[in-house]
Short mmCIF file of C-alpha atoms and ligand atoms in Angstrom, two decimals:
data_model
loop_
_atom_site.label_atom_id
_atom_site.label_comp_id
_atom_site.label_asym_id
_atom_site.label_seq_id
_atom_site.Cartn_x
_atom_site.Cartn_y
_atom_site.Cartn_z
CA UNK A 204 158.02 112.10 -32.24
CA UNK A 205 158.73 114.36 -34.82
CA UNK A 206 159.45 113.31 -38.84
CA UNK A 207 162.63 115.53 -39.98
CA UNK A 208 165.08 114.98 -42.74
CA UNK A 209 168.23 112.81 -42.01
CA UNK A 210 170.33 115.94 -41.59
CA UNK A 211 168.02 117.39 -39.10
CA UNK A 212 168.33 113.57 -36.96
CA UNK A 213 172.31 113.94 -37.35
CA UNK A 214 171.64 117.26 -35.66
CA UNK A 215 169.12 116.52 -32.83
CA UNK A 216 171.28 113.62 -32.10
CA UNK A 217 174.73 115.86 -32.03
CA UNK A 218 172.92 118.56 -29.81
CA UNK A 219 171.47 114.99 -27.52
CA UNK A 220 175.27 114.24 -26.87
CA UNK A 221 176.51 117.90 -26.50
CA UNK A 222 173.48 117.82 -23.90
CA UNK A 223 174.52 114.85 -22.28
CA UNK A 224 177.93 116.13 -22.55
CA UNK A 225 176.67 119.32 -20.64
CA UNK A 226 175.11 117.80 -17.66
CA UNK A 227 178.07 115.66 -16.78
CA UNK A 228 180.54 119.30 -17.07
CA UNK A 229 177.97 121.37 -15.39
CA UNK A 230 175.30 119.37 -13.78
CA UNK A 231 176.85 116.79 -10.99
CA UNK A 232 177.11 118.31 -7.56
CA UNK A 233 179.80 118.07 -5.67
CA UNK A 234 179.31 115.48 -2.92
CA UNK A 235 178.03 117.02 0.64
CA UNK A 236 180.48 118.25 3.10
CA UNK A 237 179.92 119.51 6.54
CA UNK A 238 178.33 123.14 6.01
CA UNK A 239 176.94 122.80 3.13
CA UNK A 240 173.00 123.72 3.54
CA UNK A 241 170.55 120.82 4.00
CA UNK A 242 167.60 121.59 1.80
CA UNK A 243 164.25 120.33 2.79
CA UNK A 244 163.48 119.39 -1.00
CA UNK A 245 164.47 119.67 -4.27
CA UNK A 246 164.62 118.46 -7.84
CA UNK A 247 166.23 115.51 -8.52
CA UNK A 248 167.46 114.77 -12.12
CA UNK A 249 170.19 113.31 -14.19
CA UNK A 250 170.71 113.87 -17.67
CA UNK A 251 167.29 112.35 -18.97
CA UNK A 252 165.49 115.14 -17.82
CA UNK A 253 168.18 117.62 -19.62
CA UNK A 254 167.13 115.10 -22.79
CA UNK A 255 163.84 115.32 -22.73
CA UNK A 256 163.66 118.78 -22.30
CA UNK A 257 166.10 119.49 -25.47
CA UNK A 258 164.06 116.94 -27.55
CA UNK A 259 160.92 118.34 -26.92
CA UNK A 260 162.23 121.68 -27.27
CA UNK A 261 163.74 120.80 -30.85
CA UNK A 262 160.04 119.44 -31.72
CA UNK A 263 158.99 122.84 -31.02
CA UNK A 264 155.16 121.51 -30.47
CA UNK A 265 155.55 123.78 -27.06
CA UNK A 266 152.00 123.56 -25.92
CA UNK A 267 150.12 119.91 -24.69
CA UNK A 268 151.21 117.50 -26.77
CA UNK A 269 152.86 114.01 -27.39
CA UNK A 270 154.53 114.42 -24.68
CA UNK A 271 151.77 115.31 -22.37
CA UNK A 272 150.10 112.27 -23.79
CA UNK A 273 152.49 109.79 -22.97
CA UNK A 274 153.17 111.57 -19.10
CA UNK A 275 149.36 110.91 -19.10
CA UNK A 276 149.15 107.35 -20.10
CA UNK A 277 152.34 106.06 -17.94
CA UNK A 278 150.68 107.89 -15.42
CA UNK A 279 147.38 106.94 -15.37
CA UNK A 280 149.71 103.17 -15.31
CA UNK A 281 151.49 103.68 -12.25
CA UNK A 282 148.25 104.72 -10.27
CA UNK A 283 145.91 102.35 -11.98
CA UNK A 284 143.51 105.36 -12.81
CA UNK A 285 141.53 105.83 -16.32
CA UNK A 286 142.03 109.32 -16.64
CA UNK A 287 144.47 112.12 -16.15
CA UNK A 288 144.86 115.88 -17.16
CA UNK A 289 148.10 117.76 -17.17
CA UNK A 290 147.84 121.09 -15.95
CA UNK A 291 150.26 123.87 -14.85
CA UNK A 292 150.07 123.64 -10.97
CA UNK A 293 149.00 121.58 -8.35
CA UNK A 294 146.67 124.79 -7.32
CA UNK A 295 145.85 124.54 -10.54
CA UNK A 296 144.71 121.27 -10.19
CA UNK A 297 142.77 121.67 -7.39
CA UNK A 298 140.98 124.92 -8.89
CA UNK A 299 139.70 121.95 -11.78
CA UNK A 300 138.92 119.47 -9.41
CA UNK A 301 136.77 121.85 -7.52
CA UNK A 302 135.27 123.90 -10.59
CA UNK A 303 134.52 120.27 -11.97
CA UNK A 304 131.83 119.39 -9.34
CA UNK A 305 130.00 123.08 -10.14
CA UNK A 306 129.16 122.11 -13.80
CA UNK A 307 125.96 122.09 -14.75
CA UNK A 308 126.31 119.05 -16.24
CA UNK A 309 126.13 117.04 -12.96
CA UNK A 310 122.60 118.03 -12.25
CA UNK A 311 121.37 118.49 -9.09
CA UNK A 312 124.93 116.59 -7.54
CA UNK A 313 126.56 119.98 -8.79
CA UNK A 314 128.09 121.89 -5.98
CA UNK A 315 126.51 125.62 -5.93
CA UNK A 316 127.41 128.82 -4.47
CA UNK A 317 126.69 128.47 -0.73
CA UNK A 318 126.87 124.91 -0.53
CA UNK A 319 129.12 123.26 2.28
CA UNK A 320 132.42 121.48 1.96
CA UNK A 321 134.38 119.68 4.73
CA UNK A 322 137.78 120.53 4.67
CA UNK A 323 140.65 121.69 7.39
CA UNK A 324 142.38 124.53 8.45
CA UNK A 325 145.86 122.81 8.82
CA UNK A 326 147.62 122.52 5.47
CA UNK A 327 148.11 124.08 2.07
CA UNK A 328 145.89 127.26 1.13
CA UNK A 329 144.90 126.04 -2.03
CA UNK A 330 143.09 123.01 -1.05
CA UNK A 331 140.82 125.46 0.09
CA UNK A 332 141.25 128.36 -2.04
CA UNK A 333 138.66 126.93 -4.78
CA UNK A 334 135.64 126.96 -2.19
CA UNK A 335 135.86 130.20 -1.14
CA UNK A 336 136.53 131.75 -4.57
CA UNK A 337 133.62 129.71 -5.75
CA UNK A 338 131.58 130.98 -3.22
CA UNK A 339 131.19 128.30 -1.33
CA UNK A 340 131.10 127.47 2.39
CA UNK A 341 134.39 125.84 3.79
CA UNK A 342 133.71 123.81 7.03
CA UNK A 343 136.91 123.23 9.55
CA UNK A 344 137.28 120.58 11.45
CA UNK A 345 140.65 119.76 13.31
CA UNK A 346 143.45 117.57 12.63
CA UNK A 347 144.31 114.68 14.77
CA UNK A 348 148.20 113.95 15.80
CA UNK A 349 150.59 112.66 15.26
CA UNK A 350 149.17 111.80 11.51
CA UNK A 351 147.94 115.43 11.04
CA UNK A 352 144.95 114.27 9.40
CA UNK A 353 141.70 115.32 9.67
CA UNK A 354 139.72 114.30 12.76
CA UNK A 355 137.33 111.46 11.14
CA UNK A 356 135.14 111.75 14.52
CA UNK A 357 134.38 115.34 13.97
CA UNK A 358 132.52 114.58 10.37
CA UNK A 359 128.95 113.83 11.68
CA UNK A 360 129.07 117.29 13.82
CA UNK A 361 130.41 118.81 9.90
CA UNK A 362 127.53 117.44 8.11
CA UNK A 363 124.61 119.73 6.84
CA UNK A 364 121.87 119.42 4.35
CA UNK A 365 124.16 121.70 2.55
CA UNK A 366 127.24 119.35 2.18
CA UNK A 367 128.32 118.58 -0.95
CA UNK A 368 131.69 117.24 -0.35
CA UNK A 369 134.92 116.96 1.53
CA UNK A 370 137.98 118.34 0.17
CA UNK A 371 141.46 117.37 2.05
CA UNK A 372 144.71 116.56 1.63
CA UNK A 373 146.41 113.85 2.96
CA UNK A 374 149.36 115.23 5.12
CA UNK A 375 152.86 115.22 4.21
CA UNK A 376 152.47 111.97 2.34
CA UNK A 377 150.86 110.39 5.57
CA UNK A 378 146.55 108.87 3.95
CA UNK A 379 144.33 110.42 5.73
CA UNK A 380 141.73 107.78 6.94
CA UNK A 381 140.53 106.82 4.16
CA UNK A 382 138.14 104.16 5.15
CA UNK A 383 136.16 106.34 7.33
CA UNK A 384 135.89 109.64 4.97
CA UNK A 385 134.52 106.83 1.91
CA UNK A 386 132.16 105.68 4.02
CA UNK A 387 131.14 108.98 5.72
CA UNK A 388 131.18 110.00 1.66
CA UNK A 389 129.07 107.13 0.38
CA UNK A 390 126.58 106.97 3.09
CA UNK A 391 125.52 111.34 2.56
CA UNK A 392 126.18 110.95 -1.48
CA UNK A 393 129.17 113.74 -1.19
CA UNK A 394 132.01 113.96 -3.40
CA UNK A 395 135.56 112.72 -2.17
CA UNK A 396 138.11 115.67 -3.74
CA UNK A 397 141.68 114.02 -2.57
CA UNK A 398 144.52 116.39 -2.70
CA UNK A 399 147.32 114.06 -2.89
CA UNK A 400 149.55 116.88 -4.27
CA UNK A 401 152.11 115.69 -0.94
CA UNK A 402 151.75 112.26 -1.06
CA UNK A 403 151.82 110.67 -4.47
CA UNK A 404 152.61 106.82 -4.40
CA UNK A 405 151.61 106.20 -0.57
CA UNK A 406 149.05 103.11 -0.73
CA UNK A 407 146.12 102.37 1.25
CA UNK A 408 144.73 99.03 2.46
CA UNK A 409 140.58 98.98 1.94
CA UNK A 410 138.70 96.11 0.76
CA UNK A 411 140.87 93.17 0.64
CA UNK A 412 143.60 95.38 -1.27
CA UNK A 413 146.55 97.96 -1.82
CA UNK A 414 145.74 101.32 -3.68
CA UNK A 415 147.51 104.24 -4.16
CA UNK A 416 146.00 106.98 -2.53
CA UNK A 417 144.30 109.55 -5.08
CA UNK A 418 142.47 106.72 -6.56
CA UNK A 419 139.96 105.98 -3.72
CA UNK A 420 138.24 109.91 -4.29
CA UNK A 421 135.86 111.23 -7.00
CA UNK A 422 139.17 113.17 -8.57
CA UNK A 423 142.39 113.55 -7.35
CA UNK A 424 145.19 115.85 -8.16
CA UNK A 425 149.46 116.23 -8.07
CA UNK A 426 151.72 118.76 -7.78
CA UNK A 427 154.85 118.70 -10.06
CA UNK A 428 156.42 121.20 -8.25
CA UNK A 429 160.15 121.22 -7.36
CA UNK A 430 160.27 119.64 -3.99
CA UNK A 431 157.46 117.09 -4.80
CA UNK A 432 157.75 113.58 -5.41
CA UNK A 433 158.55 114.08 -8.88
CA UNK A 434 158.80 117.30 -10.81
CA UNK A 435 157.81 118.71 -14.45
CA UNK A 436 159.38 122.65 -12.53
CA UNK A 437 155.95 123.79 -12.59
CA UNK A 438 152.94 121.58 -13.20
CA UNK A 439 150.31 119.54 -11.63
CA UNK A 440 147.69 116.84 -12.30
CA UNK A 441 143.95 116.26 -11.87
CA UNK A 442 142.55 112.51 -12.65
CA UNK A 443 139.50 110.88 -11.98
CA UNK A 444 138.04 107.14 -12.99
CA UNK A 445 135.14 109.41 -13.95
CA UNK A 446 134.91 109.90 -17.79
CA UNK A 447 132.23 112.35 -17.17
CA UNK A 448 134.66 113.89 -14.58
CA UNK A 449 137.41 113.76 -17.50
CA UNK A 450 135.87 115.65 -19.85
CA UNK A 451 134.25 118.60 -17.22
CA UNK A 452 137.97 118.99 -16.12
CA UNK A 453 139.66 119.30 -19.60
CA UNK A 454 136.70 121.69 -20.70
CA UNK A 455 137.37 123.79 -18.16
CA UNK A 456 141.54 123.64 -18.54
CA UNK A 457 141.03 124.73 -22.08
CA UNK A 458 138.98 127.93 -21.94
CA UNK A 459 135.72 126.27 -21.31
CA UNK A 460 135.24 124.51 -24.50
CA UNK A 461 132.72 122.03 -25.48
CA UNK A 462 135.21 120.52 -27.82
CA UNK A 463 137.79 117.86 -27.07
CA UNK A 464 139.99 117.67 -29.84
CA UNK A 465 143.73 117.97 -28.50
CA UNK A 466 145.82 120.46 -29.54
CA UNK A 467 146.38 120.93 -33.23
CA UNK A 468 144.07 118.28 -34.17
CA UNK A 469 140.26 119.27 -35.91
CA UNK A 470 137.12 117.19 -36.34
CA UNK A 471 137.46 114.56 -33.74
CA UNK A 472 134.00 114.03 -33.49
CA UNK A 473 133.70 113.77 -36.81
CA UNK A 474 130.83 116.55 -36.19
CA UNK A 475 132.39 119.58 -36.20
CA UNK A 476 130.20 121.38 -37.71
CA UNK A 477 126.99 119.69 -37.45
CA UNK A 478 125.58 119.67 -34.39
CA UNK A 479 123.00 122.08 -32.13
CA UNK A 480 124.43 124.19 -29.19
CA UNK A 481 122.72 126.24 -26.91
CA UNK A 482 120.71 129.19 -29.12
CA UNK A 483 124.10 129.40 -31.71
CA UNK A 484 122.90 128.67 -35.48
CA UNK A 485 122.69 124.66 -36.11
CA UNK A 486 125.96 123.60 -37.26
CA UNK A 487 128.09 126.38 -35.35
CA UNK A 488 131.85 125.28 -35.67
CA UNK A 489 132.35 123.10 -32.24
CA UNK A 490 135.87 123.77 -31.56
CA UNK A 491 134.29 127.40 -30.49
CA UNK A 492 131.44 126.57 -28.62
CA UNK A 493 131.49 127.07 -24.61
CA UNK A 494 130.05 124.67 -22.52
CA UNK A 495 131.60 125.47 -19.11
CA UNK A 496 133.30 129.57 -17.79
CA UNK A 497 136.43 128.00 -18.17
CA UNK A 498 140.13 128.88 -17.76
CA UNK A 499 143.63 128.31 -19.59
CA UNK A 500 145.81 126.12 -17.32
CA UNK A 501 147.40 123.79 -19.57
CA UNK A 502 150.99 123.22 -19.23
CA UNK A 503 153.97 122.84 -21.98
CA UNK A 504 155.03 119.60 -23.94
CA UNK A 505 158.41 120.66 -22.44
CA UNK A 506 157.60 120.23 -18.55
CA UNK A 507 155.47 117.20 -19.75
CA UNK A 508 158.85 115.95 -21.33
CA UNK A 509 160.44 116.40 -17.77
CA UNK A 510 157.94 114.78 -16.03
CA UNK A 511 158.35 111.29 -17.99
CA UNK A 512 161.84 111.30 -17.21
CA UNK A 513 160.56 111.70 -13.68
CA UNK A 514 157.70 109.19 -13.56
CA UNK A 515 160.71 106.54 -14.45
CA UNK A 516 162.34 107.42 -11.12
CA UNK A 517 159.18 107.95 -8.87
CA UNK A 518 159.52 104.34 -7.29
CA UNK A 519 163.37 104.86 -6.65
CA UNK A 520 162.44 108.09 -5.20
CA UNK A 521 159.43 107.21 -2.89
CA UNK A 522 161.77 103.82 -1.03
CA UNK A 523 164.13 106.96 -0.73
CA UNK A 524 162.00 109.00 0.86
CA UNK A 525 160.89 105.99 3.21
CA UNK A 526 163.80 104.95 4.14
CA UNK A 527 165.36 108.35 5.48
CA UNK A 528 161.92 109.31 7.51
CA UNK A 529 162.38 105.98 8.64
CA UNK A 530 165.94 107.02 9.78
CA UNK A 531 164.85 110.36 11.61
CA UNK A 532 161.68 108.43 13.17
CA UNK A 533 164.41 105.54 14.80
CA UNK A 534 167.01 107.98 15.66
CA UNK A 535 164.63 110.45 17.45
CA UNK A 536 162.27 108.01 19.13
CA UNK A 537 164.24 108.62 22.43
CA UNK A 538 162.87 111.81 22.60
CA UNK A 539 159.48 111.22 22.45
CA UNK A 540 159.56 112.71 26.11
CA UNK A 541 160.21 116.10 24.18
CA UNK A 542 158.92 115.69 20.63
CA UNK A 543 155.66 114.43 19.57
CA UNK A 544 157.04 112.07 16.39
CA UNK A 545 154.73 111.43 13.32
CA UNK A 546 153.22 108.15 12.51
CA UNK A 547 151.80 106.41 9.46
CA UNK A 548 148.17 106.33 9.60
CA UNK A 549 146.79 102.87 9.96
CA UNK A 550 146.21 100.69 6.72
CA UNK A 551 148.59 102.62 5.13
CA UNK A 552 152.26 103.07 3.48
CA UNK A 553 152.81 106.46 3.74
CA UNK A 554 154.78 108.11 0.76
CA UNK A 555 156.12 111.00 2.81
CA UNK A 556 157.05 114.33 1.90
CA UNK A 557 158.85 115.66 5.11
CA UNK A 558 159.19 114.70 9.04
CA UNK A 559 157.21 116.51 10.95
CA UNK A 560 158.06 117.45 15.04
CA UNK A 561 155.67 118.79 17.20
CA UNK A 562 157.21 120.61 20.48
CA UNK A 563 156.01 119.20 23.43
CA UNK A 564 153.47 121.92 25.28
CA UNK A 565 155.49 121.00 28.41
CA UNK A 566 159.14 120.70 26.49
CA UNK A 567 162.25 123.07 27.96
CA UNK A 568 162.32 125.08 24.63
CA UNK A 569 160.03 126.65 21.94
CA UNK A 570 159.45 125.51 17.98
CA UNK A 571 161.24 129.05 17.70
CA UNK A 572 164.38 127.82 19.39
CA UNK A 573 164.75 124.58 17.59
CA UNK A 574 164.05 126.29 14.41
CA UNK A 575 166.69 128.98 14.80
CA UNK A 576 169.02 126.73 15.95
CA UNK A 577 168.58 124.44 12.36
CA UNK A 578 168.70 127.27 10.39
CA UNK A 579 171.55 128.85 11.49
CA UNK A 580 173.43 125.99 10.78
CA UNK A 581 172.07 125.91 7.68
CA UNK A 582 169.26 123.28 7.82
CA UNK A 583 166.58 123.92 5.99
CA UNK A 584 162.66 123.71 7.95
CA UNK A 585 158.90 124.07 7.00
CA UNK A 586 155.83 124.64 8.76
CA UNK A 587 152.68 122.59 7.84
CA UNK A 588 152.04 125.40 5.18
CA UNK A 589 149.48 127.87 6.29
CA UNK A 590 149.18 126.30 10.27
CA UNK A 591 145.74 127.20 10.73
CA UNK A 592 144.85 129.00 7.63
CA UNK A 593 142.14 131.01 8.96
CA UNK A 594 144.71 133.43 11.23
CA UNK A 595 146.00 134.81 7.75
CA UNK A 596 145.12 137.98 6.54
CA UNK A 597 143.43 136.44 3.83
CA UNK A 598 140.59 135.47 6.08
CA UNK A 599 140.86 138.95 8.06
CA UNK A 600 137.33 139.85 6.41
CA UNK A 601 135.55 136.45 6.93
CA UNK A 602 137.16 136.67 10.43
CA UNK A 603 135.57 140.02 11.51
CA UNK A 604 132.62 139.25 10.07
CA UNK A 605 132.58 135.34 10.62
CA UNK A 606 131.07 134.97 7.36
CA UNK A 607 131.85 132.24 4.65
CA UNK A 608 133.18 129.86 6.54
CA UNK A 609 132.30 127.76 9.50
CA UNK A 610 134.63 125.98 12.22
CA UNK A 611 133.08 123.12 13.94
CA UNK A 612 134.26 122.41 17.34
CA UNK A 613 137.53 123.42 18.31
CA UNK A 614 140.61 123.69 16.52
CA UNK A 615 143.00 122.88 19.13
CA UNK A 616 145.40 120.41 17.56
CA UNK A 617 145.40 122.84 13.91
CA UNK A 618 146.38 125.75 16.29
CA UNK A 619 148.83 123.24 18.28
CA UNK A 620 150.70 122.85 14.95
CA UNK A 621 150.40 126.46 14.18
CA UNK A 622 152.20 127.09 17.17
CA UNK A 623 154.55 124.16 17.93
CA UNK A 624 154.85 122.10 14.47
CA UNK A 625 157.71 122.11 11.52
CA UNK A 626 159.39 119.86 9.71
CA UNK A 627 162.63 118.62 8.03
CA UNK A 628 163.07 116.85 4.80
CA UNK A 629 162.92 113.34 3.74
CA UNK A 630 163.74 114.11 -0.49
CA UNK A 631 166.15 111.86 -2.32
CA UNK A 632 168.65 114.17 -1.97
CA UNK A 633 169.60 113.18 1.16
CA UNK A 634 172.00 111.27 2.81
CA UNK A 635 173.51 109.67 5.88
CA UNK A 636 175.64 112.54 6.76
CA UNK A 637 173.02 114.91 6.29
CA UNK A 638 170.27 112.66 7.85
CA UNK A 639 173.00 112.67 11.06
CA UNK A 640 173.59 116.35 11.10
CA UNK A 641 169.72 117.01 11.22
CA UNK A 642 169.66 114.17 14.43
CA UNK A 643 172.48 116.00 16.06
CA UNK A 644 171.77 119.79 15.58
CA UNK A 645 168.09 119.07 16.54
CA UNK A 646 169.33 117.21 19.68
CA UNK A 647 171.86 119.99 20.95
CA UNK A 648 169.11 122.47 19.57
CA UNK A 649 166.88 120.72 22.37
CA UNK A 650 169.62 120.37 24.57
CA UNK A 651 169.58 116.97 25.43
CA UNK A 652 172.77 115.91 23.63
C1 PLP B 116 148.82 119.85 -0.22
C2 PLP B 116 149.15 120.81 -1.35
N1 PLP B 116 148.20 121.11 -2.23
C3 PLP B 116 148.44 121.94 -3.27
C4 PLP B 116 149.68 122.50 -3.46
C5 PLP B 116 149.89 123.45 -4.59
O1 PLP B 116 150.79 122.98 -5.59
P1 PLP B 116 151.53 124.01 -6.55
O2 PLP B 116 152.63 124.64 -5.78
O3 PLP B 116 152.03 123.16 -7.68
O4 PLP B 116 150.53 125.00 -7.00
C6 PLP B 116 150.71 122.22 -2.56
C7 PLP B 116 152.04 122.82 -2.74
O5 PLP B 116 153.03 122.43 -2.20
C8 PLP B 116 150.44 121.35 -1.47
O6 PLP B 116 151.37 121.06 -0.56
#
C-alpha cells in the first residue's frame, strides 16, 4: 500500500514474521477445560488480524484510508450493496443513519423535529437514542415471541400523519418481518432505517429471492464491536443503495462538509475553488464549506485493517454461529414445558448473535435463579439489552411527564422479556464441551435434570 525503499520492505517483512512469530508464542489459547468461564462473545482472530494491524500501523496513514477503502468495497461485495461508510461505532452508525434522513437536502421527505418514528422498546438503546436526541417522537410498539421482533400487526395503530419512518433492529440476528414493515413502508412513503448491527449475514426470502438483511431498508448499519459477527475492536458501518443517502452520511461523518474528497486527497471535483455556496464569496475553497451540522466519527485505517482480516472469516463464522444455536435449540426443545425457545422468523436464515430463553410465567423458578445459577459456574448471560428501555432512568423525565415519546397499545411481551428473558452465546468460540455445560447447568439450574 505504501512505496518504501528496499531496506524499509526487508524490515516490514522481518517485523510481519516476528508478528506472526508473536501470535503463535502469545496468542493461542489453551484449549477449554471444565471451569474455565464460557463467554457469551468475543473476538475471534488468528494471526491475520495481528498482520494487518502491524502493516497498517507501519503505513502510518492512521486515519480512513486504503484500508478503509478496501473493508468498504469487499463489503459492499459480500452484501451486494453500492455503498458503505466506515465509522467508529455501531451507535455511531445509527446516529448517521438517523441524522441522514434530517438533511435538508431531502426536501420535504426530511425527518424534522417532532416528527414520528416507529420503533420498540425491547432492544439496544441506541437504535433509539438518535430520535430522541434529534428531537423527534419515538413510537413503541411491542415485540412478538419467540422471534422478539416487532409486532407487524401493531403498525397501522403506530401510524400518524407525522410518521416519517420506522427504525428497528432485527433481534439477535433473528429478520424481523421484513415483508410486512416494506410494505407497511412503501404504501405511507416512510423510510426503512434497519439496524442490523446483531445480525449481519442472516438472509431474507422476498420477491422470488435471498438477500441479506440490511439491504432491503433505506440505510442500514453494523457494529464492529467485539462480540459481533466480525470485529474492527471498535467500529461500525452505515450503507445504503442510495447515492444521495451516501453522500448525506459521509458529510455528516466528516464534520459536516460539503466536500467529498477522502482523506489526504484535494480537488476531486476538479472545482475546488470555483463554485457558489450559500452567501460565502464565489469560489470559497470547498474542502471548507458546510453543508450539513455534522460530526467526526470516522474510524482508523488500523481497525479498518482488522476488519478485512475479519470480513475473510465472516462466512466461517456465521455457519458457526448456526450450527451451535442450532445445538442449544435441539438439546433444549424438551423443555419447552419450562422455557419459551426462540425461532427463526419465517422467510428467513437467521444469522444469530445469542440464544435467547424466556422463563415460563408459570415455570418452578425465576430468570434470577437460572441466571445465578450460570454465572456462578462461570457462564456468561445477557439480557435483550435495555428490556424495555423506557423503565431506565434515562426516560425518568419523559416518564413523569409522558412527553416525547408515545407507546401504542400495550407492551406486554417487551416487559415479559424485561422480566423473564436472557440469553447465552452462540460466537465461534464455542464448542461441544462448552455448548454441553451450558445444556446441563441450565437444566440442573431449572431442576429438571
Ligand atoms: C442492535 C444494536 N444496535 C447498536 C449497537 C451499538 O453498537 P456499538 O456498541 O458498536 O456502538 C448494538 C451494540 O451491541 C446493538 O446490539
Amino acid at each position: 500500500m505504501k512505496t518504501e525503499t528496499p531496506k524499509g520492505r526487508q524490515i516490514r517483512e522481518q517485523i510481519l514474521r516476528l508478528t506472526e512469530e508473536y501470535y503463535h508464542t502469545e496468542h493461542i489459547k489453551a484449549p477449554y477445560k471444565d471451569g474455565d468461564t464460557i463467554n457469551y462473545g468475543g473476538r475471534i482472530y488468528d494471526e491475520k488480524e495481528l498482520l494487518n494491524l502491524v502493516n497498517s500501523s507501519l503505513d502510518f496513514w492512521l486515519t480512513t484510508g486504503p484500508w478503509t477503502e478496501k473493508f468498504e468495497a469487499d463489503f459492499c461485495n459480500f452484501l451486494g450493496i453500492q455503498h458503505c461508510s466506515v465509522v467508529n461505532s455501531g451507535s455511531s452508525a445509527n446516529l448517521l443513519a438517523f441524522m441522514a434522513l434530517t438533511s435538508p437536502k431531502l426536501k420535504n421527505r426530511r425527518i424534522l423535529p417532532n416528527d414520528e418514528v416507529i420503533t420498540v422498546a425491547a432492544g439496544f438503546p441506541t437504535t433509539v437514542t438518535p430520535i430522541i436526541q434529534y428531537g423527534a417522537v419515538p413510537i413503541f410498539v411491542d415485540i412478538t415471541l419467540p422471534t422478539y421482533n416487532i409486532d407487524v400487526d401493531m403498525l397501522e395503530a403506530a401510524l400518524s400523519s407525522k410518521t416519517k419512518a420506522v427504525m428497528i433492529a432485527h433481534t439477535l440476528g433473528n429478520p424481523f418481518d421484513i415483508k410486512a414493515i416494506k410494505d407497511f413502508c412503501n404504501s405511507h412513503n416512510l423510510w426503512l432505517i434497519e439496524d442490523n448491527c446483531d445480525t449481519l449475514g442472516a438472509k431474507y426470502f422476498l420477491n422470488g429471492k435471498w438477500q441479506y438483511t440490511g439491504t432491503f431498508g433505506d440505510i442500514a448499519t453494523s457494529s464492529f464491536y467485539p462480540p459481533h459477527h466480525i470485529t474492527m475492536g471498535e467500529g461500525g458501518a452505515v450503507y445504503t443503495n442510495s447515492s444521495e443517502l451516501y453522500r448525506i452520511v459521509n458529510s455528516l461523518r466528516d464534520w459536516g462538509r460539503d466536500c467529498w474528497c477522502p482523506s489526504g486527497h484535494d480537488n476531486t471535483c476538479n472545482c475546488r475553488f470555483a463554485q457558489q455556496f450559500g452567501e460565502l464569496p464565489l469560489g470559497y475553497d470547498h474542502k471548507y464549506v458546510y453543508s450539513h451540522f455534522g460530526y467526526n466519527l470516522k474510524a482508523t485505517d488500523m481497525q479498518a485493517a482488522i476488519g478485512c482480516a475479519q470480513l475473510e472469516k465472516l462466512p466461517a463464522f456465521i455457519e458457526e454461529r448456526r450450527k451451535n444455536w442450532q445445538y442449544l435449540a435441539d438439546n433444549l426443545k424438551t423443555r419447552e414445558d419450562y422455557f419459551i425457545l426462540p425461532e427463526a422468523t419465517g422467510n428467513s436464515i437467521p444469522s444469530w448473535f445469542g440464544f435467547m430463553l424466556t422463563i415460563k410465567k408459570d415455570a418452578p423458578f425465576t430468570r434470577d435463579d437460572i441466571v445465578r445459577h450460570l454465572e456462578n459456574n462461570k457462564i456468561q448471560t445477557r439480557t435483550l439489552f435495555a428490556g424495555n428501555i423506557i423503565k431506565h432512568p434515562c426516560f425518568d423525565e419523559m416518564r413523569s411527564t409522558q412527553t416525547g415519546y408515545k407507546t401504542i397499545g400495550t407492551l406486554l411481551n417487551t416487559d415479559l422479556v424485561m422480566q423473564n428473558s436472557f440469553w447465552v452465546g452462540v460466537y465461534p468460540g464455542m464448542n461441544q464441551a462448552k455448548l454441553d455445560k451450558i445444556i446441563r447447568i441450565l437444566l440442573t439450574a431449572a431442576k429438571v435434570e
